[in-house]
PDB file of C-alpha atoms in Angstrom:
ATOM      1  CA  MET A1311     165.463 164.214  55.285  1.00 81.00           C
ATOM      2  CA  SER A1312     162.452 165.064  53.291  1.00 94.00           C
ATOM      3  CA  ILE A1313     159.660 166.985  53.669  1.00 97.00           C
ATOM      4  CA  LEU A1314     156.532 165.181  54.437  1.00 97.00           C
ATOM      5  CA  SER A1315     152.379 166.140  53.337  1.00 97.00           C
ATOM      6  CA  ILE A1316     150.760 167.667  57.044  1.00 98.00           C
ATOM      7  CA  LYS A1317     147.445 166.060  56.661  1.00 98.00           C
ATOM      8  CA  THR A1318     144.310 168.121  56.789  1.00 95.00           C
ATOM      9  CA  TYR A1319     140.782 167.838  58.049  1.00 92.00           C
ATOM     10  CA  PRO A1320     138.258 165.883  57.594  1.00 91.00           C
ATOM     11  CA  ALA A1321     141.275 163.012  56.588  1.00 96.00           C
ATOM     12  CA  ARG A1322     140.176 159.620  58.627  1.00 96.00           C
ATOM     13  CA  VAL A1323     143.506 159.386  59.948  1.00 97.00           C
ATOM     14  CA  LEU A1324     143.244 162.303  62.139  1.00 97.00           C
ATOM     15  CA  LYS A1325     140.811 160.873  64.333  1.00 96.00           C
ATOM     16  CA  GLU A1326     141.994 157.711  65.063  1.00 97.00           C
ATOM     17  CA  LYS A1327     143.559 156.758  67.810  1.00 98.00           C
ATOM     18  CA  ALA A1328     147.363 156.175  66.752  1.00 98.00           C
ATOM     19  CA  GLU A1329     149.432 152.676  67.955  1.00 98.00           C
ATOM     20  CA  PRO A1330     151.889 152.890  70.342  1.00 98.00           C
ATOM     21  CA  VAL A1331     155.446 152.047  68.711  1.00 98.00           C
ATOM     22  CA  LYS A1332     156.529 148.878  69.664  1.00 97.00           C
ATOM     23  CA  SER A1333     160.175 148.982  68.024  1.00 96.00           C
ATOM     24  CA  ILE A1334     162.827 151.417  67.857  1.00 97.00           C
ATOM     25  CA  ASP A1335     164.352 150.952  63.976  1.00 98.00           C
ATOM     26  CA  GLY A1336     165.596 153.123  60.772  1.00 97.00           C
ATOM     27  CA  ARG A1337     162.501 153.170  59.683  1.00 97.00           C
ATOM     28  CA  LEU A1338     161.235 154.990  62.395  1.00 98.00           C
ATOM     29  CA  ARG A1339     164.401 157.287  62.848  1.00 98.00           C
ATOM     30  CA  GLN A1340     163.727 158.111  59.417  1.00 98.00           C
ATOM     31  CA  LEU A1341     160.372 159.207  59.594  1.00 98.00           C
ATOM     32  CA  ILE A1342     161.665 161.144  63.147  1.00 98.00           C
ATOM     33  CA  ALA A1343     163.904 163.250  60.834  1.00 97.00           C
ATOM     34  CA  ASN A1344     161.131 163.438  58.081  1.00 98.00           C
ATOM     35  CA  MET A1345     158.601 165.090  60.459  1.00 98.00           C
ATOM     36  CA  VAL A1346     160.713 166.606  62.172  1.00 97.00           C
ATOM     37  CA  GLU A1347     161.583 168.978  58.518  1.00 97.00           C
ATOM     38  CA  THR A1348     158.150 169.535  57.789  1.00 97.00           C
ATOM     39  CA  MET A1349     157.155 170.914  61.558  1.00 97.00           C
ATOM     40  CA  TYR A1350     159.641 173.494  60.688  1.00 95.00           C
ATOM     41  CA  ASP A1351     159.011 173.874  57.089  1.00 95.00           C
ATOM     42  CA  SER A1352     155.539 174.394  58.172  1.00 95.00           C
ATOM     43  CA  SER A1353     156.525 176.302  60.350  1.00 93.00           C
ATOM     44  CA  GLY A1354     154.759 174.496  63.352  1.00 94.00           C
ATOM     45  CA  VAL A1355     155.932 174.212  66.942  1.00 95.00           C
ATOM     46  CA  GLY A1356     154.903 170.611  67.190  1.00 97.00           C
ATOM     47  CA  LEU A1357     154.014 167.689  64.761  1.00 98.00           C
ATOM     48  CA  ALA A1358     151.702 164.865  65.202  1.00 98.00           C
ATOM     49  CA  ALA A1359     152.635 161.426  63.158  1.00 98.00           C
ATOM     50  CA  PRO A1360     148.467 160.732  61.967  1.00 98.00           C
ATOM     51  CA  GLN A1361     149.571 164.454  61.315  1.00 98.00           C
ATOM     52  CA  VAL A1362     151.759 163.125  58.129  1.00 98.00           C
ATOM     53  CA  GLY A1363     149.624 160.122  57.621  1.00 98.00           C
ATOM     54  CA  VAL A1364     151.703 157.687  59.380  1.00 98.00           C
ATOM     55  CA  SER A1365     148.622 155.960  63.175  1.00 98.00           C
ATOM     56  CA  LYS A1366     151.787 155.627  65.393  1.00 98.00           C
ATOM     57  CA  ARG A1367     152.356 157.398  68.411  1.00 98.00           C
ATOM     58  CA  LEU A1368     155.034 159.936  68.245  1.00 98.00           C
ATOM     59  CA  ILE A1369     154.723 163.761  68.359  1.00 98.00           C
ATOM     60  CA  VAL A1370     157.793 166.137  67.575  1.00 98.00           C
ATOM     61  CA  VAL A1371     158.034 170.287  69.301  1.00 97.00           C
ATOM     62  CA  ASP A1372     159.675 172.454  69.690  1.00 96.00           C
ATOM     63  CA  THR A1373     159.226 175.935  70.540  1.00 93.00           C
ATOM     64  CA  ALA A1374     162.487 177.537  71.839  1.00 88.00           C
ATOM     65  CA  TYR A1375     162.133 179.973  69.413  1.00 77.00           C
ATOM     66  CA  ARG A1376     158.811 181.617  70.313  1.00 76.00           C
ATOM     67  CA  GLU A1377     159.857 180.663  73.908  1.00 71.00           C
ATOM     68  CA  GLN A1378     162.164 181.961  76.195  1.00 67.00           C
ATOM     69  CA  GLY A1379     163.515 178.664  78.701  1.00 61.00           C
ATOM     70  CA  THR A1380     162.751 176.247  75.910  1.00 64.00           C
ATOM     71  CA  ASN A1381     165.400 173.117  75.484  1.00 66.00           C
ATOM     72  CA  GLY A1382     164.821 173.337  72.109  1.00 90.00           C
ATOM     73  CA  LEU A1383     163.081 170.062  69.743  1.00 95.00           C
ATOM     74  CA  VAL A1384     161.960 167.389  72.039  1.00 96.00           C
ATOM     75  CA  VAL A1385     161.163 163.840  69.942  1.00 98.00           C
ATOM     76  CA  ILE A1386     158.914 161.748  72.909  1.00 98.00           C
ATOM     77  CA  ILE A1387     157.417 158.040  71.803  1.00 98.00           C
ATOM     78  CA  ASN A1388     154.144 156.715  73.381  1.00 98.00           C
ATOM     79  CA  PRO A1389     154.468 160.419  74.870  1.00 98.00           C
ATOM     80  CA  GLU A1390     150.885 159.761  77.811  1.00 98.00           C
ATOM     81  CA  ILE A1391     150.522 162.633  80.172  1.00 98.00           C
ATOM     82  CA  VAL A1392     150.716 161.807  83.654  1.00 98.00           C
ATOM     83  CA  TYR A1393     149.607 164.685  85.863  1.00 97.00           C
ATOM     84  CA  GLN A1394     148.379 168.786  84.743  1.00 97.00           C
ATOM     85  CA  GLU A1395     147.029 171.288  86.560  1.00 97.00           C
ATOM     86  CA  GLY A1396     145.312 174.724  85.997  1.00 97.00           C
ATOM     87  CA  GLN A1397     143.575 175.576  83.597  1.00 97.00           C
ATOM     88  CA  GLU A1398     144.970 179.312  80.979  1.00 96.00           C
ATOM     89  CA  ASN A1399     143.080 180.114  77.816  1.00 95.00           C
ATOM     90  CA  ALA A1400     145.203 180.612  74.738  1.00 95.00           C
ATOM     91  CA  ILE A1401     144.973 180.906  70.960  1.00 94.00           C
ATOM     92  CA  GLU A1402     145.751 177.814  69.518  1.00 94.00           C
ATOM     93  CA  GLY A1403     145.950 177.011  65.870  1.00 94.00           C
ATOM     94  CA  CYS A1404     146.791 173.841  64.186  1.00 96.00           C
ATOM     95  CA  LEU A1405     148.489 172.715  60.681  1.00 97.00           C
ATOM     96  CA  SER A1406     145.906 170.250  60.186  1.00 96.00           C
ATOM     97  CA  LEU A1407     143.253 172.729  60.261  1.00 93.00           C
ATOM     98  CA  PRO A1408     144.453 175.597  58.183  1.00 91.00           C
ATOM     99  CA  ARG A1409     143.619 179.263  58.670  1.00 88.00           C
ATOM    100  CA  PHE A1410     141.786 178.232  61.546  1.00 89.00           C
ATOM    101  CA  THR A1411     143.222 179.993  65.322  1.00 90.00           C
ATOM    102  CA  VAL A1412     140.683 179.747  68.099  1.00 90.00           C
ATOM    103  CA  ALA A1413     140.794 180.024  72.579  1.00 89.00           C
ATOM    104  CA  MET A1414     141.978 176.846  73.772  1.00 93.00           C
ATOM    105  CA  GLU A1415     142.313 176.273  77.076  1.00 94.00           C
ATOM    106  CA  ARG A1416     144.384 173.950  78.361  1.00 97.00           C
ATOM    107  CA  SER A1417     146.549 173.233  81.041  1.00 98.00           C
ATOM    108  CA  VAL A1418     149.035 175.581  82.975  1.00 97.00           C
ATOM    109  CA  ARG A1419     151.708 172.893  83.780  1.00 98.00           C
ATOM    110  CA  VAL A1420     151.003 169.052  82.238  1.00 98.00           C
ATOM    111  CA  TYR A1421     154.253 166.034  82.894  1.00 98.00           C
ATOM    112  CA  VAL A1422     154.955 164.151  80.209  1.00 98.00           C
ATOM    113  CA  ARG A1423     156.034 160.155  80.032  1.00 98.00           C
ATOM    114  CA  GLY A1424     157.692 158.437  77.286  1.00 98.00           C
ATOM    115  CA  VAL A1425     160.103 157.521  75.215  1.00 98.00           C
ATOM    116  CA  ASP A1426     162.978 159.238  73.413  1.00 98.00           C
ATOM    117  CA  PRO A1427     164.967 158.153  69.647  1.00 97.00           C
ATOM    118  CA  ASN A1428     167.119 155.773  72.021  1.00 97.00           C
ATOM    119  CA  GLY A1429     165.148 153.961  73.963  1.00 97.00           C
ATOM    120  CA  ASN A1430     165.751 155.983  77.068  1.00 98.00           C
ATOM    121  CA  PRO A1431     162.990 156.788  79.539  1.00 98.00           C
ATOM    122  CA  ILE A1432     162.155 160.228  79.655  1.00 97.00           C
ATOM    123  CA  GLU A1433     159.777 162.887  81.772  1.00 97.00           C
ATOM    124  CA  ILE A1434     158.655 166.053  81.115  1.00 96.00           C
ATOM    125  CA  GLU A1435     157.430 168.697  83.015  1.00 96.00           C
ATOM    126  CA  SER A1436     156.208 172.426  81.559  1.00 95.00           C
ATOM    127  CA  THR A1437     154.358 175.042  81.727  1.00 94.00           C
ATOM    128  CA  GLY A1438     153.447 177.465  78.718  1.00 93.00           C
ATOM    129  CA  LEU A1439     154.368 177.300  75.514  1.00 94.00           C
ATOM    130  CA  PHE A1440     155.468 174.039  75.719  1.00 95.00           C
ATOM    131  CA  SER A1441     152.802 172.520  78.003  1.00 96.00           C
ATOM    132  CA  ARG A1442     150.043 173.125  75.697  1.00 97.00           C
ATOM    133  CA  ALA A1443     151.597 171.956  72.823  1.00 97.00           C
ATOM    134  CA  LEU A1444     152.351 168.923  74.292  1.00 98.00           C
ATOM    135  CA  GLN A1445     148.921 169.068  75.212  1.00 98.00           C
ATOM    136  CA  HIS A1446     148.308 169.780  70.998  1.00 98.00           C
ATOM    137  CA  GLU A1447     150.188 167.157  69.957  1.00 98.00           C
ATOM    138  CA  ILE A1448     149.724 164.469  72.292  1.00 98.00           C
ATOM    139  CA  ASP A1449     145.388 165.090  71.779  1.00 98.00           C
ATOM    140  CA  HIS A1450     146.400 163.672  67.693  1.00 98.00           C
ATOM    141  CA  LEU A1451     147.709 160.303  68.800  1.00 98.00           C
ATOM    142  CA  ASN A1452     144.103 160.029  70.818  1.00 98.00           C
ATOM    143  CA  GLY A1453     142.287 161.469  67.315  1.00 97.00           C
ATOM    144  CA  VAL A1454     141.278 164.927  68.614  1.00 96.00           C
ATOM    145  CA  LEU A1455     141.151 168.143  66.684  1.00 95.00           C
ATOM    146  CA  LEU A1456     140.857 171.691  67.719  1.00 92.00           C
ATOM    147  CA  ILE A1457     137.466 171.838  66.901  1.00 88.00           C
ATOM    148  CA  ASP A1458     136.504 168.540  69.183  1.00 90.00           C
ATOM    149  CA  ARG A1459     137.967 170.776  71.814  1.00 88.00           C
ATOM    150  CA  LEU A1460     135.160 173.487  71.358  1.00 85.00           C
ATOM    151  CA  THR A1461     132.892 174.276  73.976  1.00 79.00           C
ATOM    152  CA  PRO A1462     129.555 174.717  73.121  1.00 81.00           C
ATOM    153  CA  LEU A1463     128.738 178.528  72.156  1.00 80.00           C
ATOM    154  CA  GLN A1464     132.674 178.609  70.047  1.00 76.00           C
ATOM    155  CA  LYS A1465     130.333 175.696  68.151  1.00 75.00           C
ATOM    156  CA  GLN A1466     127.661 178.110  68.102  1.00 75.00           C
ATOM    157  CA  ASN A1467     129.522 181.297  67.416  1.00 75.00           C
ATOM    158  CA  LEU A1468     131.391 179.686  64.366  1.00 71.00           C
ATOM    159  CA  GLY A1469     127.495 179.068  62.881  1.00 64.00           C
ATOM    160  CA  GLY A1470     129.016 175.637  61.625  1.00 57.00           C
ATOM    161  CA  SER A1471     132.368 176.979  59.511  1.00 54.00           C
ATOM    162  CA  PHE A1472     134.144 175.051  61.572  1.00 52.00           C
ATOM    163  CA  LEU A1473     133.085 171.725  59.553  1.00 51.00           C
ATOM    164  CA  LYS A1474     133.356 173.723  56.474  1.00 48.00           C
ATOM    165  CA  PHE A1475     136.976 175.770  57.109  1.00 42.00           C
ATOM    166  CA  ASN A1476     138.992 173.673  55.025  1.00 38.00           C
ATOM    167  CA  GLN A1477     136.979 174.080  51.521  1.00 34.00           C
TER     168      GLN A1477
END
């Protein structure tokens, strides 16, 4: 396994919609292992393939060490949110936007469908930090960053610094 380089804003791959995974093979399994190691090494709770420069619809999430009652590591290939409800605000950060945190409104509960690394369909219903992390990582697969979700007031309060914070 290897620690991968995390792409930071304004890397182009972060703004592109990721391609669906068409086959699960040794290369994909190696990418998953490397992403997991990179996420843990970076003290993240989630990581999407575009964040390591791979435009594929693949995420890894583990909020267990920060949140009681979660199952630990979850790997989802071609994830999609099929249901969401409620709204709540909480502070979010992103490994691709170092030193930047912002209050972000997300759904309280999400239902996500995808495929596990063995090719089996999986369905996950989540709340709390796990729900937030799933939404955040799926945003990455759609080329959406935290700065894209800022309200006009948040953008005004930042005075455009959100475009310069990574320098």
